[in-house]
Short mmCIF file of C-alpha atoms in Angstrom, two decimals:
data_model
loop_
_atom_site.label_atom_id
_atom_site.label_comp_id
_atom_site.label_asym_id
_atom_site.label_seq_id
_atom_site.Cartn_x
_atom_site.Cartn_y
_atom_site.Cartn_z
CA UNK P 524 14.45 118.04 -0.92
CA UNK P 525 14.29 120.89 1.64
CA UNK P 526 17.33 121.11 3.95
CA UNK P 527 16.67 120.26 7.60
CA UNK P 528 17.74 123.73 8.82
CA UNK P 529 15.28 125.43 6.44
CA UNK P 530 12.48 123.05 7.49
CA UNK P 531 13.04 123.97 11.14
CA UNK P 532 12.95 127.67 10.25
CA UNK P 533 9.68 127.31 8.35
CA UNK P 534 8.11 125.41 11.24
CA UNK P 535 9.23 128.08 13.70
CA UNK P 536 7.82 130.82 11.46
CA UNK P 537 4.49 128.98 11.21
CA UNK P 538 4.33 128.62 14.99
CA UNK P 539 4.98 132.34 15.43
CA UNK P 540 2.18 133.18 12.97
CA UNK P 541 -0.26 130.90 14.78
CA UNK P 542 0.70 132.39 18.13
CA UNK P 543 0.21 135.95 16.82
CA UNK P 544 -3.17 135.05 15.32
CA UNK P 545 -4.29 133.43 18.57
CA UNK P 546 -3.41 136.49 20.64
CA UNK P 547 -4.87 139.00 18.19
CA UNK P 548 -7.82 140.76 19.81
CA UNK P 549 -11.17 140.85 18.07
CA UNK P 550 -12.25 144.33 16.94
CA UNK P 551 -14.56 146.04 19.42
CA UNK P 552 -17.93 147.04 17.99
CA UNK P 553 -18.29 150.79 18.36
CA UNK P 554 -21.90 151.88 18.84
CA UNK P 555 -23.04 155.35 17.87
CA UNK P 556 -24.60 157.40 20.69
CA UNK P 557 -28.22 158.44 20.56
CA UNK P 558 -28.81 161.82 18.95
CA UNK P 559 -31.42 164.38 19.98
CA UNK P 560 -32.79 165.16 16.53
CA UNK P 561 -35.36 167.76 17.63
CA UNK P 562 -36.63 169.50 20.71
CA UNK P 563 -39.26 172.13 21.49
CA UNK P 564 -40.69 173.70 24.63
CA UNK P 565 -43.52 176.04 25.54
CA UNK P 566 -44.18 178.04 28.71
CA UNK P 567 -47.63 179.23 29.77
CA UNK P 568 -48.92 181.04 32.86
CA UNK P 569 -50.87 178.87 35.27
CA UNK P 570 -52.77 179.42 38.51
CA UNK P 571 -49.79 178.56 40.74
CA UNK P 572 -46.91 179.71 38.51
CA UNK P 573 -45.96 178.44 35.07
CA UNK P 574 -46.45 175.23 33.15
CA UNK P 575 -43.59 174.01 30.97
CA UNK P 576 -44.33 171.61 28.12
CA UNK P 577 -41.58 169.95 26.11
CA UNK P 578 -41.18 167.43 23.32
CA UNK P 579 -38.27 165.82 21.53
CA UNK P 580 -37.14 163.06 19.18
CA UNK P 581 -34.23 160.72 19.90
CA UNK P 582 -32.63 158.77 17.03
CA UNK P 583 -30.86 155.41 17.26
CA UNK P 584 -28.48 154.83 14.32
CA UNK P 585 -27.49 151.34 15.50
CA UNK P 586 -29.49 148.73 13.55
CA UNK P 587 -28.74 145.80 15.87
CA UNK P 588 -29.10 147.24 19.38
CA UNK P 589 -31.77 148.63 21.68
CA UNK P 590 -30.95 151.83 23.54
CA UNK P 591 -32.24 151.15 27.06
CA UNK P 592 -32.56 152.96 30.42
CA UNK P 593 -32.42 156.39 28.78
CA UNK P 594 -33.15 159.37 31.01
CA UNK P 595 -33.84 162.87 29.69
CA UNK P 596 -32.95 165.86 31.87
CA UNK P 597 -34.99 169.00 31.32
CA UNK P 598 -33.29 172.18 32.52
CA UNK P 599 -34.78 175.69 32.60
CA UNK P 600 -33.04 178.99 33.34
CA UNK P 601 -34.55 182.40 34.06
CA UNK P 602 -33.51 185.67 32.43
CA UNK P 603 -30.55 186.02 34.83
CA UNK P 604 -29.28 182.52 34.11
CA UNK P 605 -30.43 181.00 37.40
CA UNK P 606 -31.72 177.44 37.25
CA UNK P 607 -35.46 177.34 37.98
CA UNK P 608 -36.27 173.89 36.58
CA UNK P 609 -34.42 170.59 36.59
CA UNK P 610 -36.30 167.35 36.08
CA UNK P 611 -35.30 163.80 35.12
CA UNK P 612 -37.68 161.96 32.82
CA UNK P 613 -37.14 158.21 32.32
CA UNK P 614 -37.76 157.33 28.67
CA UNK P 615 -38.84 154.18 26.90
CA UNK P 616 -36.36 152.01 25.01
CA UNK P 617 -35.24 153.28 21.60
CA UNK P 618 -35.69 150.52 18.98
CA UNK P 619 -32.84 149.39 16.68
CA UNK P 620 -32.45 151.77 13.76
CA UNK P 621 -35.51 153.71 14.95
CA UNK P 622 -36.52 156.86 16.78
CA UNK P 623 -38.26 157.76 20.02
CA UNK P 624 -40.63 160.76 20.18
CA UNK P 625 -41.35 161.85 23.75
CA UNK P 626 -43.20 164.62 25.56
CA UNK P 627 -43.50 165.88 29.11
CA UNK P 628 -44.83 168.61 31.39
CA UNK P 629 -43.91 170.22 34.70
CA UNK P 630 -45.01 173.15 36.89
CA UNK P 631 -42.57 175.76 38.22
CA UNK P 632 -42.96 178.82 40.43
CA UNK P 633 -40.65 181.11 38.41
CA UNK P 634 -40.78 181.58 34.66
CA UNK P 635 -37.87 180.04 32.74
CA UNK P 636 -36.71 181.99 29.71
CA UNK P 637 -34.82 179.07 28.16
CA UNK P 638 -35.50 175.33 28.39
CA UNK P 639 -33.10 172.68 27.10
CA UNK P 640 -33.23 168.88 26.96
CA UNK P 641 -30.23 166.69 27.69
CA UNK P 642 -30.02 162.93 28.10
CA UNK P 643 -27.84 160.32 29.74
CA UNK P 644 -26.06 157.76 27.51
CA UNK P 645 -28.08 154.64 26.78
CA UNK P 646 -27.24 151.12 27.84
CA UNK P 647 -26.96 148.99 24.73
CA UNK P 648 -28.40 145.51 24.33
CA UNK P 649 -28.26 143.38 21.16
CA UNK P 650 -31.68 142.77 19.60
CA UNK P 651 -32.88 139.23 18.95
CA UNK P 652 -34.26 140.16 15.54
CA UNK P 653 -33.21 142.42 12.66
CA UNK P 654 -34.51 145.99 12.59
CA UNK P 655 -37.15 145.26 9.93
CA UNK P 656 -38.81 142.74 12.29
CA UNK P 657 -39.80 145.59 14.62
CA UNK P 658 -42.79 146.93 12.70
CA UNK P 659 -44.55 150.17 13.44
CA UNK P 660 -47.97 150.15 15.05
CA UNK P 661 -50.47 151.35 12.41
CA UNK P 662 -52.29 154.59 13.21
CA UNK P 663 -55.59 155.35 11.45
CA UNK P 664 -58.48 157.84 11.41
CA UNK P 665 -56.52 160.64 13.05
CA UNK P 666 -58.36 163.90 13.76
CA UNK P 667 -56.77 167.10 15.08
CA UNK P 668 -59.27 169.64 16.41
CA UNK P 669 -58.38 173.05 17.81
CA UNK P 670 -60.41 173.96 20.88
CA UNK P 671 -61.65 177.39 21.96
CA UNK P 672 -59.06 177.59 24.74
CA UNK P 673 -56.19 177.09 22.25
CA UNK P 674 -55.54 173.43 23.08
CA UNK P 675 -55.60 170.69 20.45
CA UNK P 676 -57.72 167.57 20.85
CA UNK P 677 -56.30 164.61 18.91
CA UNK P 678 -58.09 161.30 18.38
CA UNK P 679 -57.40 158.19 16.34
CA UNK P 680 -56.98 154.42 16.43
CA UNK P 681 -53.86 152.32 17.00
CA UNK P 682 -53.55 148.75 15.72
CA UNK P 683 -51.19 145.89 16.53
CA UNK P 684 -49.37 144.20 13.60
CA UNK P 685 -48.24 141.27 15.76
CA UNK P 686 -49.94 138.03 16.67
CA UNK P 687 -49.42 138.57 20.42
CA UNK P 688 -51.50 141.15 22.26
CA UNK P 689 -49.63 144.31 23.29
CA UNK P 690 -50.29 144.92 26.99
CA UNK P 691 -49.53 148.67 27.00
CA UNK P 692 -48.64 151.10 24.23
CA UNK P 693 -47.64 154.75 24.50
CA UNK P 694 -49.15 157.03 21.85
CA UNK P 695 -47.29 160.25 21.10
CA UNK P 696 -48.53 163.17 19.01
CA UNK P 697 -46.13 165.78 17.61
CA UNK P 698 -47.49 168.99 16.08
CA UNK P 699 -45.61 170.77 13.29
CA UNK P 700 -45.97 173.95 11.24
CA UNK P 701 -45.90 174.23 7.43
CA UNK P 702 -42.10 174.17 7.38
CA UNK P 703 -42.03 170.96 9.43
CA UNK P 704 -40.76 172.65 12.60
CA UNK P 705 -41.67 170.88 15.83
CA UNK P 706 -44.14 172.98 17.85
CA UNK P 707 -45.14 170.72 20.72
CA UNK P 708 -46.76 167.43 21.60
CA UNK P 709 -48.63 165.22 24.00
CA UNK P 710 -48.99 161.55 24.90
CA UNK P 711 -51.40 158.97 26.28
CA UNK P 712 -51.62 155.20 26.91
CA UNK P 713 -53.72 152.37 25.47
CA UNK P 714 -53.93 148.88 27.00
CA UNK P 715 -54.45 145.36 25.66
CA UNK P 716 -54.12 146.11 21.94
CA UNK P 717 -54.97 143.06 19.85
CA UNK P 718 -54.50 142.64 16.11
CA UNK P 719 -57.66 143.52 14.22
CA UNK P 720 -59.26 145.34 17.19
CA UNK P 721 -57.67 148.81 17.26
CA UNK P 722 -58.66 150.83 20.34
CA UNK P 723 -59.34 154.56 20.15
CA UNK P 724 -56.98 157.04 21.77
CA UNK P 725 -57.66 160.59 22.89
CA UNK P 726 -55.01 163.09 23.96
CA UNK P 727 -54.66 166.84 24.40
CA UNK P 728 -51.77 169.13 23.46
CA UNK P 729 -51.70 172.40 25.39
CA UNK P 730 -49.35 175.27 26.00
CA UNK P 731 -48.82 176.40 22.41
CA UNK P 732 -48.40 180.18 21.99
CA UNK P 733 -51.32 182.20 20.63
CA UNK P 734 -51.39 182.41 16.88
CA UNK P 735 -49.62 179.08 16.39
CA UNK P 736 -50.54 177.52 13.07
CA UNK P 737 -50.49 173.73 13.16
CA UNK P 738 -50.18 172.18 9.70
CA UNK P 739 -49.35 168.55 10.48
CA UNK P 740 -49.84 166.00 13.23
CA UNK P 741 -47.47 163.03 13.55
CA UNK P 742 -48.67 160.07 15.60
CA UNK P 743 -46.41 157.23 16.74
CA UNK P 744 -47.07 154.33 19.11
CA UNK P 745 -44.48 152.22 20.93
CA UNK P 746 -44.17 149.69 23.73
CA UNK P 747 -43.91 151.03 27.26
CA UNK P 748 -40.85 150.43 29.44
CA UNK P 749 -37.18 151.29 29.83
CA UNK P 750 -36.10 148.05 28.10
CA UNK P 751 -36.88 146.66 24.66
CA UNK P 752 -38.18 143.33 26.04
CA UNK P 753 -41.91 144.04 25.39
CA UNK P 754 -41.20 145.06 21.78
CA UNK P 755 -38.86 142.12 21.31
CA UNK P 756 -41.45 139.64 22.65
CA UNK P 757 -43.98 140.93 20.12
CA UNK P 758 -41.51 140.60 17.24
CA UNK P 759 -40.47 137.08 18.31
CA UNK P 760 -44.14 136.06 18.39
CA UNK P 761 -44.41 136.89 14.73
CA UNK P 762 -46.38 139.36 12.66
CA UNK P 763 -49.94 138.85 11.47
CA UNK P 764 -50.01 137.59 7.85
CA UNK P 765 -50.86 140.31 5.36
CA UNK P 766 -53.27 138.11 3.38
CA UNK P 767 -55.68 136.10 5.53
CA UNK P 768 -58.70 135.85 3.20
CA UNK P 769 -59.01 132.78 0.99
CA UNK P 770 -59.21 133.62 -2.77
CA UNK P 771 -62.73 133.35 -4.22
CA UNK P 772 -61.76 133.04 -7.89
CA UNK P 773 -61.46 129.69 -9.66
CA UNK P 774 -57.95 128.18 -9.81
CA UNK P 775 -56.05 128.14 -13.12
CA UNK P 776 -56.69 125.07 -15.31
CA UNK P 777 -52.94 124.77 -15.82
CA UNK P 778 -50.37 126.07 -13.35
CA UNK P 779 -48.46 128.67 -15.36
CA UNK P 780 -45.19 128.21 -13.48
CA UNK P 781 -45.33 124.43 -14.00
CA UNK P 782 -46.04 124.92 -17.70
CA UNK P 783 -43.08 127.29 -18.08
CA UNK P 784 -40.74 124.84 -16.33
CA UNK P 785 -41.95 121.97 -18.54
CA UNK P 786 -41.40 124.00 -21.73
CA UNK P 787 -37.92 124.96 -20.55
CA UNK P 788 -36.96 121.32 -19.95
CA UNK P 789 -38.14 120.36 -23.44
#
C-alpha cells in the first residue's frame, strides 16, 4: 500500500508533466530558401542602344511547398560601376522539389559591362499533393537550327500528361555548350494543351556572342502564373493512364497467380 503523502506527490508530479506537455510549442517547420542555381546574360548592340538577354534556373529544395510570387531583379552596371539597368521580372511559381528555368530581355541606352540576377524571397504554400504527382510536360521532336544572323530557331511539341486540359503553358529553352555551361535561352507560350494532342511551339534565342558553340538544348514547360494553383488543379484532376489500349492476345487458360496461391495453400 502506497502512503497517502507519496500518492499526493505522484499526482502532483503527473499534473506538472501534463501541464508542461500542454504548453510545449510544436516545432516550427523551417523551409529552405530558393537557390539561383545558374545564370547567364548576353549583351548585343541594337538600333537604339543595347539589348540585354538573360536566363537563369531557380531550385526549390522543399518537397511539400510551392514557392510563389517570386520576383527576379536584373541589375546591370557599366564599366565605372554606375547602374544602367534595373528591372523586376515576376516569375512563375516554383513547384515542390522542382526547378524553374526563366529567361528575359530588355533594351538599355548605355552598355552594361556586368549583369546580375537577384530575387525576392518566395511566399510558401503547402501543396495538396506529393512532389511526384506534379509530372513534367513531355517534350518531343525538338529541333535546334542556327540561322544566318546568329540566332537559334527552336521547334518542338509539348504534351499534357494530365486528364484536364492545360489552359496556358510556358515553354523555356536553355542552350548549353559541351561542358554544360548555360549560354542563353528564350521562351514562348502555348494554349489549350490537351492530352494526346501536343501543339507545336516555335521560339527564337538571340544575342549569343559570335563563335558560340551550342551543344545541347534543354526544353521545359510549366504552368503560367505566380501561384501553383494551375499546376495543382492539373495534378488533382489526375494523370492520364499509361496503358489505355486493350490487350489483343488471348487470356491465359489458368491464372498463374491463382494457381500459385492454390499450390501454396495445399
